[in-house]
PDB file of C-alpha atoms in Angstrom:
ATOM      1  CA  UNK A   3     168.976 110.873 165.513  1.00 55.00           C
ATOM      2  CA  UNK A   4     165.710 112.159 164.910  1.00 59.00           C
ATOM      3  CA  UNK A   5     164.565 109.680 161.925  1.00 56.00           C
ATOM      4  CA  UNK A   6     161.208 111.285 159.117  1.00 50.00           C
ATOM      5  CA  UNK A   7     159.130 109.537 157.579  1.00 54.00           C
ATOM      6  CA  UNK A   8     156.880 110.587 155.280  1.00 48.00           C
ATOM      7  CA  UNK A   9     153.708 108.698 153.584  1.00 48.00           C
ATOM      8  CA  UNK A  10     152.333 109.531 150.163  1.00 49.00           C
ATOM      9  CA  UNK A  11     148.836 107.873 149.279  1.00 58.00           C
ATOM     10  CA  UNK A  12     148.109 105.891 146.096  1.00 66.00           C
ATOM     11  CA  UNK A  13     145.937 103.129 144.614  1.00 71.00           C
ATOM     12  CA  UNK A  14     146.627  99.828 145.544  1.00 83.00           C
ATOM     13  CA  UNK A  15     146.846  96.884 143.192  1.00 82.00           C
ATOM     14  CA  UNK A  16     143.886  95.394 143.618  1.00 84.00           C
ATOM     15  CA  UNK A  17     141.842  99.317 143.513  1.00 83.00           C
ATOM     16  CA  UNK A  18     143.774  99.791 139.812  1.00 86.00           C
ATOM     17  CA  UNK A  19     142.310  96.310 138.977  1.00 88.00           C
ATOM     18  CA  UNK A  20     139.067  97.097 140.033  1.00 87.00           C
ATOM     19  CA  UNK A  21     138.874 100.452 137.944  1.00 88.00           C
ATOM     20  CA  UNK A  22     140.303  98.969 135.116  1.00 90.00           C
ATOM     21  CA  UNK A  23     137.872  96.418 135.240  1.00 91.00           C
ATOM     22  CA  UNK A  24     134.868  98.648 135.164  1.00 91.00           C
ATOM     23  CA  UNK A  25     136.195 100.797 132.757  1.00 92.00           C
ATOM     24  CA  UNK A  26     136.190  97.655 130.677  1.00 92.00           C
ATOM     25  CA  UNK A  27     132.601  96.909 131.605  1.00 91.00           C
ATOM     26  CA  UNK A  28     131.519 100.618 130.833  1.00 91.00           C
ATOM     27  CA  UNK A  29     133.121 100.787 127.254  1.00 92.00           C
ATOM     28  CA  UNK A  30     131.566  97.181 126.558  1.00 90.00           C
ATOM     29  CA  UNK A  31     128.319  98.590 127.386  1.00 91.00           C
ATOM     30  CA  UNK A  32     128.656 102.060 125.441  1.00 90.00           C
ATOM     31  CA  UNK A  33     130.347  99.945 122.324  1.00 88.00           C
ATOM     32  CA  UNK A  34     127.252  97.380 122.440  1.00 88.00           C
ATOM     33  CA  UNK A  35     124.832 100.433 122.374  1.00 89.00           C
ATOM     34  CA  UNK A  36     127.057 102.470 119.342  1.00 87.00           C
ATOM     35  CA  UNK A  37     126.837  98.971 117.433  1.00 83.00           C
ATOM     36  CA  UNK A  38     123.101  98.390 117.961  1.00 85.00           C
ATOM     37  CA  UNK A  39     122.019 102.215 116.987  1.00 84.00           C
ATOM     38  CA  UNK A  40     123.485 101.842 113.860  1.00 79.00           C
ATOM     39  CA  UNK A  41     122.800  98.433 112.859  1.00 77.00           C
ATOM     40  CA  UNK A  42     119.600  99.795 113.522  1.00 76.00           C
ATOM     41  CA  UNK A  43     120.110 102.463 111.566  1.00 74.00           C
ATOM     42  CA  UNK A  44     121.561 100.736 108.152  1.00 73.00           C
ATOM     43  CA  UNK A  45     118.525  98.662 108.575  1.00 69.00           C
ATOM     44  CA  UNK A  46     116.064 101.277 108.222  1.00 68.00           C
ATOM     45  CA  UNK A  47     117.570 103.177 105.861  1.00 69.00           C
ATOM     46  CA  UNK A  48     117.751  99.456 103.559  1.00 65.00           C
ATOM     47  CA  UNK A  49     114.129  99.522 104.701  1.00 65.00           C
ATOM     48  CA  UNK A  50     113.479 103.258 102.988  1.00 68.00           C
ATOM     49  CA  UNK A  51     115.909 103.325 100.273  1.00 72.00           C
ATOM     50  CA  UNK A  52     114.102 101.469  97.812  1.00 72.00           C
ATOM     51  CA  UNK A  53     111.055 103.311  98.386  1.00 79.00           C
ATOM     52  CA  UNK A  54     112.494 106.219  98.346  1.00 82.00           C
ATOM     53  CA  UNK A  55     113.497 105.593  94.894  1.00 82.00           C
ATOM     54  CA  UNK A  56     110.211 104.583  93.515  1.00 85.00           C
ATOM     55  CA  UNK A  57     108.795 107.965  95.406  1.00 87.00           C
ATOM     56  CA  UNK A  58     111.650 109.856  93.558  1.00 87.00           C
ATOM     57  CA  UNK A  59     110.896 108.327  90.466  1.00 88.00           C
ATOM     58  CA  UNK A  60     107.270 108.795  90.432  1.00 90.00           C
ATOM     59  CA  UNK A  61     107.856 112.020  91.230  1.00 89.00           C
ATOM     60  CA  UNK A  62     110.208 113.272  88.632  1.00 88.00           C
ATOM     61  CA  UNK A  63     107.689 111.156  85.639  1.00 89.00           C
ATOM     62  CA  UNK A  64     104.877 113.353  87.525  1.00 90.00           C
ATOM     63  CA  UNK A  65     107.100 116.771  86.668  1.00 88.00           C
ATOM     64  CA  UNK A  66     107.785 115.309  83.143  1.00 89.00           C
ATOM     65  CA  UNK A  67     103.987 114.684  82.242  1.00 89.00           C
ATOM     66  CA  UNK A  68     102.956 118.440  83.548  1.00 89.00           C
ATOM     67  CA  UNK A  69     105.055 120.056  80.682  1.00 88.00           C
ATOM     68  CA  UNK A  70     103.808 117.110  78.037  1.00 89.00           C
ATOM     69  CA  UNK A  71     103.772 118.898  74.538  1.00 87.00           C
ATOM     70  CA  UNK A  72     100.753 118.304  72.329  1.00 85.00           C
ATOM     71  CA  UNK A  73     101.840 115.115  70.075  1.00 81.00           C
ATOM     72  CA  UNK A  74     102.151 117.449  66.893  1.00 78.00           C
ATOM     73  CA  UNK A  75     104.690 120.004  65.304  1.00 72.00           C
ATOM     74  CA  UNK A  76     108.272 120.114  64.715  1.00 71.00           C
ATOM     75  CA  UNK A  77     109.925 119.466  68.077  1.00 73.00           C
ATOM     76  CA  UNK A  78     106.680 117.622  69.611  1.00 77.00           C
ATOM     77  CA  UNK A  79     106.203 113.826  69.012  1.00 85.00           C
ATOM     78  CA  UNK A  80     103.498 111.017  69.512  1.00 89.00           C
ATOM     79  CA  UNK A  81     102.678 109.835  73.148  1.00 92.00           C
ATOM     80  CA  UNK A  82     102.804 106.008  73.192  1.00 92.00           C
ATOM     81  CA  UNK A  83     102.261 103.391  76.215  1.00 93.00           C
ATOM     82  CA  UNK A  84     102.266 100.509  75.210  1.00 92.00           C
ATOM     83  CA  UNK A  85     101.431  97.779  77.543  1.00 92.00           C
ATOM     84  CA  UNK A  86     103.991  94.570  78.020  1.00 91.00           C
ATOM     85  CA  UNK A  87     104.956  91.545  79.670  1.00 90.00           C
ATOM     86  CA  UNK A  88     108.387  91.200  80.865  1.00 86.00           C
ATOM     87  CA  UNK A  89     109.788  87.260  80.498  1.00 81.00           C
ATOM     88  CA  UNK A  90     108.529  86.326  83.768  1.00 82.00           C
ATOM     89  CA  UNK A  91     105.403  87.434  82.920  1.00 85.00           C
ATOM     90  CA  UNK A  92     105.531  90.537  84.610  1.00 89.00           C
ATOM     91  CA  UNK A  93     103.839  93.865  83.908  1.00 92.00           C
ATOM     92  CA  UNK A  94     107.263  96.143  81.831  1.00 92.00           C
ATOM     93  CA  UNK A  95     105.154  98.814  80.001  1.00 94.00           C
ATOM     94  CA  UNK A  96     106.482 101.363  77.969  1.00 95.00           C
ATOM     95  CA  UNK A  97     106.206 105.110  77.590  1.00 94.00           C
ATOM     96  CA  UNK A  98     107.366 107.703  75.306  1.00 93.00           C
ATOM     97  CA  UNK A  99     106.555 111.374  74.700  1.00 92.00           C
ATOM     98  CA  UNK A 100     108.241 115.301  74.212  1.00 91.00           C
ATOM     99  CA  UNK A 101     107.890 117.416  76.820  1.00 89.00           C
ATOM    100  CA  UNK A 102     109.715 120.709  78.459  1.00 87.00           C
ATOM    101  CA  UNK A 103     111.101 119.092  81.485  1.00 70.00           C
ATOM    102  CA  UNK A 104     114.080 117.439  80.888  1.00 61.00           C
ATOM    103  CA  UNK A 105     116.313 117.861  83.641  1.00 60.00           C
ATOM    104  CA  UNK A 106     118.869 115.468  81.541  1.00 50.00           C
ATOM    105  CA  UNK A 107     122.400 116.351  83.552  1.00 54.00           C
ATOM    106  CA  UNK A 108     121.808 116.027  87.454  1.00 55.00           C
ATOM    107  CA  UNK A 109     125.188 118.094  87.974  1.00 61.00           C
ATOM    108  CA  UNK A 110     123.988 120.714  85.501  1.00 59.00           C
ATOM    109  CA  UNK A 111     120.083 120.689  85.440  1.00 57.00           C
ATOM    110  CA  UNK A 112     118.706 122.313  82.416  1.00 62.00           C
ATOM    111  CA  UNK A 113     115.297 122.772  80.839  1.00 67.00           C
ATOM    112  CA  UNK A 114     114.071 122.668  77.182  1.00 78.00           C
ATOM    113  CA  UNK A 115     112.039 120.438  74.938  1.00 85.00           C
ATOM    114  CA  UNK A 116     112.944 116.680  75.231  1.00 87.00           C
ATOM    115  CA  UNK A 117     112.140 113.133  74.314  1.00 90.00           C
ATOM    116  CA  UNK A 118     111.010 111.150  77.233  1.00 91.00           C
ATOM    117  CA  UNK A 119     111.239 107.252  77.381  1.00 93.00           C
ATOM    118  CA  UNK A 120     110.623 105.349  80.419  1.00 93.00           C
ATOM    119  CA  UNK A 121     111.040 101.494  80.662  1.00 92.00           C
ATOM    120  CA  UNK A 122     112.062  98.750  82.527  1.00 92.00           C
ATOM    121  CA  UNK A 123     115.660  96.977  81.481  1.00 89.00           C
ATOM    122  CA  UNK A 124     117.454  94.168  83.023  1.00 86.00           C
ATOM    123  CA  UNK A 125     119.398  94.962  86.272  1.00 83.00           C
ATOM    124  CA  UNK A 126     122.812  92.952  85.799  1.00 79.00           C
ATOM    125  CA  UNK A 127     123.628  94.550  89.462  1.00 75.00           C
ATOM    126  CA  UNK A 128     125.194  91.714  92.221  1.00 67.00           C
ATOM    127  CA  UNK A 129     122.763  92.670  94.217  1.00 68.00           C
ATOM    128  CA  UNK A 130     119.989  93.160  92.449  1.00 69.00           C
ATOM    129  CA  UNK A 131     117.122  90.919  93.602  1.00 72.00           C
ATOM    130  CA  UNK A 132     116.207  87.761  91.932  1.00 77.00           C
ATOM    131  CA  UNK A 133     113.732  88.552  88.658  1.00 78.00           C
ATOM    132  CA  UNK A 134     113.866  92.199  89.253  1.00 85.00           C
ATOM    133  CA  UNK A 135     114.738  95.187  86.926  1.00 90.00           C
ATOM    134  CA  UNK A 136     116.089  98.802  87.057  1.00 90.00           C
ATOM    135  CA  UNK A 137     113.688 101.360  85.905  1.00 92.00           C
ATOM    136  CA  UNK A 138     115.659 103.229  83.298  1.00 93.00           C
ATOM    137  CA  UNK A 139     114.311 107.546  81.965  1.00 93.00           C
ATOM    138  CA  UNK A 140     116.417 108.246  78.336  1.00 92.00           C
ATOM    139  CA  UNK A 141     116.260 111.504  77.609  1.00 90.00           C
ATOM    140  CA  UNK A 142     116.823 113.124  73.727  1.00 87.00           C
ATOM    141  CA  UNK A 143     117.558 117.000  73.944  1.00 84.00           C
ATOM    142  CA  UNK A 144     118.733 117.160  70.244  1.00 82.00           C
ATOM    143  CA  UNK A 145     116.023 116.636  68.525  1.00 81.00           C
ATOM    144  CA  UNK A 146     116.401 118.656  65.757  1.00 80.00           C
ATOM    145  CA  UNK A 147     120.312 116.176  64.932  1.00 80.00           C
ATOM    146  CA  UNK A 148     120.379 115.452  61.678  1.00 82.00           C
ATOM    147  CA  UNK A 149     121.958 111.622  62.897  1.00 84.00           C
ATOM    148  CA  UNK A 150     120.974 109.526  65.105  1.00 82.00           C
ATOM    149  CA  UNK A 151     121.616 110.817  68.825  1.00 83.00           C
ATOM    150  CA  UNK A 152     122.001 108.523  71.460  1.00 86.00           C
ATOM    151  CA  UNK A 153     119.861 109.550  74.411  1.00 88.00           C
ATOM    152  CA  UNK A 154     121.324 109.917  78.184  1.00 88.00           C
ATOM    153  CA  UNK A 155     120.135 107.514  80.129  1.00 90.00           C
ATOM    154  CA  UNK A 156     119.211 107.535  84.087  1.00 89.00           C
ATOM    155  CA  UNK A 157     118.346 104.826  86.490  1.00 89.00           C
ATOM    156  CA  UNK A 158     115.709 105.899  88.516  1.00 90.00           C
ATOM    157  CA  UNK A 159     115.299 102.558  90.686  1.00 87.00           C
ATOM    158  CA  UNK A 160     116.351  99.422  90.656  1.00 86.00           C
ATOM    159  CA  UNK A 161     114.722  95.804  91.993  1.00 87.00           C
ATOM    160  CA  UNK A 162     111.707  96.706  90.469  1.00 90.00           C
ATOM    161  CA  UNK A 163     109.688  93.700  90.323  1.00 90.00           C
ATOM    162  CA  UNK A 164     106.770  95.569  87.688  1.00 91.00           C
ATOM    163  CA  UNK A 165     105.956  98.639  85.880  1.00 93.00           C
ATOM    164  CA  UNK A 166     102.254  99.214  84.700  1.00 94.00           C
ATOM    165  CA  UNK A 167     101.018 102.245  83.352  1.00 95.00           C
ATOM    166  CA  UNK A 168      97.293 103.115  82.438  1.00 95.00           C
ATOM    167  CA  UNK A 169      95.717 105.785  80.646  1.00 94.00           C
ATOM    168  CA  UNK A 170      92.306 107.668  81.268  1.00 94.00           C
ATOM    169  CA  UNK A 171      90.317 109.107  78.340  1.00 90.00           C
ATOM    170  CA  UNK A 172      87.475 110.678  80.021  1.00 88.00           C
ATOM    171  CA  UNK A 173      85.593 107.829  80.555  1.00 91.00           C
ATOM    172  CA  UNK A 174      87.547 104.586  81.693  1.00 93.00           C
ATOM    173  CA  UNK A 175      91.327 103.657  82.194  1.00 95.00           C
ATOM    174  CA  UNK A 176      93.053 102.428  79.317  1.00 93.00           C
ATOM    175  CA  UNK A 177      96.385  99.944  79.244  1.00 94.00           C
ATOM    176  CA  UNK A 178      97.889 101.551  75.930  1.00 94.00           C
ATOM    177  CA  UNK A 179      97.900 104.760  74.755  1.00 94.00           C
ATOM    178  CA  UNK A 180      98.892 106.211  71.129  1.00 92.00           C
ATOM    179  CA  UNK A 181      98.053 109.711  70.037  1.00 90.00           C
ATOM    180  CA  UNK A 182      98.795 108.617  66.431  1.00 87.00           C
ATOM    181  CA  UNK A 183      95.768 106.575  66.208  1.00 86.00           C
ATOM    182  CA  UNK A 184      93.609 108.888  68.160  1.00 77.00           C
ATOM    183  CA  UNK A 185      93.194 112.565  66.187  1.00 82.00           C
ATOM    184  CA  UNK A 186      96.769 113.512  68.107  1.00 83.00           C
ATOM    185  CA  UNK A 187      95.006 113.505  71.804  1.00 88.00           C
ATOM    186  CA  UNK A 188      96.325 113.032  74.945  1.00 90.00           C
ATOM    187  CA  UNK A 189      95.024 111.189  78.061  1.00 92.00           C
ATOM    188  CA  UNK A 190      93.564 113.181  80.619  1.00 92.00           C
ATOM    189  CA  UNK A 191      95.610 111.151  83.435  1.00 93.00           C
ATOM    190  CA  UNK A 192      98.344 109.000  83.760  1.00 93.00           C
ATOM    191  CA  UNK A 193      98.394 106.113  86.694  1.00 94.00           C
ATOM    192  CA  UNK A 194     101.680 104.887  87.994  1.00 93.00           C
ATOM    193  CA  UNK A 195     101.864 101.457  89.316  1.00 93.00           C
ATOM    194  CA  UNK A 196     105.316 100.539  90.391  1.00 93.00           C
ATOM    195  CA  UNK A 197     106.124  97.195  92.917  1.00 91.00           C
ATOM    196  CA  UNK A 198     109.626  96.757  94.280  1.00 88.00           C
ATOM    197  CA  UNK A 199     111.223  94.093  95.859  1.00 86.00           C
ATOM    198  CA  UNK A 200     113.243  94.707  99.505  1.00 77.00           C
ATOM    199  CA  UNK A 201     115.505  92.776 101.594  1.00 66.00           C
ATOM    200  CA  UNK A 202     114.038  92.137 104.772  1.00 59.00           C
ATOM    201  CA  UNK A 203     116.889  91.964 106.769  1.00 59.00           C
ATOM    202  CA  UNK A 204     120.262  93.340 104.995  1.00 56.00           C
ATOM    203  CA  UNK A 205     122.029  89.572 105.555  1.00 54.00           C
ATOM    204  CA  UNK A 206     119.083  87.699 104.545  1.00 56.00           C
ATOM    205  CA  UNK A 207     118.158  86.861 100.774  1.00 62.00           C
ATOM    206  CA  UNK A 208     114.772  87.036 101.598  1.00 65.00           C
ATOM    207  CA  UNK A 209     112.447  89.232 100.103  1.00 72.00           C
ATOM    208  CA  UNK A 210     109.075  91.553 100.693  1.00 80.00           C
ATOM    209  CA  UNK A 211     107.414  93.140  97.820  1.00 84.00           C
ATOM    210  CA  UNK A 212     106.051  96.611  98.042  1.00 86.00           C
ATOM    211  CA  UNK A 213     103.856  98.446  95.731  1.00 88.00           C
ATOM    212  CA  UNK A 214     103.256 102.451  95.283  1.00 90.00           C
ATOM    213  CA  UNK A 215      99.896 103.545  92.986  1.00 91.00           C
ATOM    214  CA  UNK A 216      99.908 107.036  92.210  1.00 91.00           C
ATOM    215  CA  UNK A 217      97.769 108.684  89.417  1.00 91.00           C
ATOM    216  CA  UNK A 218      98.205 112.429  88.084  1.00 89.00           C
ATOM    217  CA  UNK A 219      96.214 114.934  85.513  1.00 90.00           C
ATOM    218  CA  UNK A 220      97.364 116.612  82.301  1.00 89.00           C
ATOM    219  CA  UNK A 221      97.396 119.935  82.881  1.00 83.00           C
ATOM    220  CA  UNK A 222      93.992 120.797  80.914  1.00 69.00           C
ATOM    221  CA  UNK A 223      95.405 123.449  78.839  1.00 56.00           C
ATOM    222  CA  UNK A 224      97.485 121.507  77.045  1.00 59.00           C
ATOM    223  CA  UNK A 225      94.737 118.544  76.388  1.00 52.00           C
ATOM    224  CA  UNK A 226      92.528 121.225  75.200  1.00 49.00           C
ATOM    225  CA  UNK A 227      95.723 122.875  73.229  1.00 52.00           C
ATOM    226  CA  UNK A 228      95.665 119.352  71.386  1.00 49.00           C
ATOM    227  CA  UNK A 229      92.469 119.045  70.589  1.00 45.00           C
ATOM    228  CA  UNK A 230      92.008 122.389  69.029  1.00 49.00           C
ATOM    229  CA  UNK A 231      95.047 122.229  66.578  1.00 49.00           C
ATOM    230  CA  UNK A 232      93.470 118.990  65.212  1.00 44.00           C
ATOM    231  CA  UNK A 233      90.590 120.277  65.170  1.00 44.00           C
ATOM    232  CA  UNK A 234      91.068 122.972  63.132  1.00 48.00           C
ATOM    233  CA  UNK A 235      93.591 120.919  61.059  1.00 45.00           C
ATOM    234  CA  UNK A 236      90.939 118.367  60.069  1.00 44.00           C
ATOM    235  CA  UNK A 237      88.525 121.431  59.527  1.00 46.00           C
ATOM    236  CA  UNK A 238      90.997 122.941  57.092  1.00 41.00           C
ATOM    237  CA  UNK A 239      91.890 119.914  54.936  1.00 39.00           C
ATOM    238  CA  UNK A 240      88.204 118.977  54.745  1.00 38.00           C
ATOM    239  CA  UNK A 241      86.637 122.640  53.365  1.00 40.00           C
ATOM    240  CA  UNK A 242      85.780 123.920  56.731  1.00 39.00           C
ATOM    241  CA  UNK A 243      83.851 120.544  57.829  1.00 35.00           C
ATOM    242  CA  UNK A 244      84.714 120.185  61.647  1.00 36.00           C
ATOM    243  CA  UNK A 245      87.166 117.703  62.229  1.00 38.00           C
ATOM    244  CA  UNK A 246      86.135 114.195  64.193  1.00 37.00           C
ATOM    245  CA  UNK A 247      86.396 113.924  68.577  1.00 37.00           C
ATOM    246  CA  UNK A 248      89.565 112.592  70.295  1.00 38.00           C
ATOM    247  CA  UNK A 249      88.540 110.310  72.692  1.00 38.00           C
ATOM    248  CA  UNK A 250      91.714 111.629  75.174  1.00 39.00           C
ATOM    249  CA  UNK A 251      91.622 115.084  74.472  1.00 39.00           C
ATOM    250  CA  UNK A 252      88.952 116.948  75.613  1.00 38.00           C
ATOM    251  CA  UNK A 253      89.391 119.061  79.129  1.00 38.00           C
ATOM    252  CA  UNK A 254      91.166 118.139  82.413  1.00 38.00           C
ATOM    253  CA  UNK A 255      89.373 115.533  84.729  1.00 35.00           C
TER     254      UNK A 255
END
């Protein structure tokens, strides 16, 4: 009896143990890279955030002061910074003025003449750093209401630690600003001085402080816009006498 015997290969035991084994090592390896690339990357984008939102915000004031209207007619109102101290002693100023960007619906952005005010409220976030505040823009497209309108409201950034805001008249930079007590003028150029607060590691309450200075011009036509209507207003109401010299509203810088 002729007997056949026939052999078919395979893995051994101790072979599948092996491979299993480095396939264990090999997705420890890729897993411990994956994890580390984006830790790395929530960290730096914690890192840039905040800026970013200081950036964004200084930007979108910058597009709101180029279409300032001259503080005088029906659907144009003062400009007024006024310079203040939050409770901690802080810089919190405070800015208000009409102008043609408004931009007041993010979904739906729309133009037309608004009420601008820009201040500093307190940030009742959780995680909101200590002694810091959320930079708030309220915007007022109906002016013309006749009630009270409540403006929308838009939080440009939050832990920010200070706000200060100057004013240059031609000549020297000025803390406050207020067209009403200056012949209806308008500062040549607004400075933005903005310092936010920034976790330095995303599980650690500790904190680094970061500050952004940016400064921007009036578009001159509408300085010189200003100056002329009062001009010619005072010149009017006095018998043709010219009218007295804004300190703020002469040409661009």
């Amino acid at each position: 009896m002729t007997h056949v015997r026939i052999q078919i290969g395979g893995f051994t035991l101790l072979e599948l143990l092996v491979a299993m084994t480095l396939m264990v090592v090999v997705a420890s390896c890729l897993y411990t890279a994956l994890y580390t690339a984006f830790n790395a990357q929530r960290s730096a984008r914690a890192a840039v955030e905040p800026t970013s939102q200081a950036l964004n915000a200084i930007e979108l004031l910058k597009q709101d002061i180029y279409g300032v209207l001259p503080p005088k007619g029906t659907l144009a109102g003062a400009f007024i910074g006024t310079n203040s101290r939050s409770s901690n002693g802080a810089d919190a100023d405070y800015l208000e003025f009409h102008t043609t960007q408004t931009y007041a619906d993010t979904d739906q952005p729309r133009g037309g003449i608004g009420k601008i005010e820009l201040a500093l409220e307190a940030d009742d976030d959780d995680n909101a750093a200590r002694d810091s505040y959320r930079l708030v823009r309220k915007v007022t497209t109906n002016l013309l209401s006749p009630k009270e309108v409540d403006p929308e409201e838009h939080v440009l950034c939050r832990n920010v630690m200070s706000l200060n805001l100057r004013y240059f008249d031609g000549d020297s930079w000025l803390d406050e600003w207020d067209s009403t007590e200056d012949a209806n003028s308008l500062p040549k150029a607004v400075e933005v001085d903005i310092e936010i607060a920034n976790r330095v590691r995303r599980s650690s309450e500790e904190m680094e402080r970061r500050r952004l200075l940016q400064s921007f011009a009036i578009p001159c036509g509408v300085s010189a816009q200003a100056t002329e209507e009062t001009t010619e207003s005072n010149g009017t109401s006095s018998g043709g006498a010219g009218g007295g010299t804004p300190t703020g509203g002469q040409g661009g810088l």
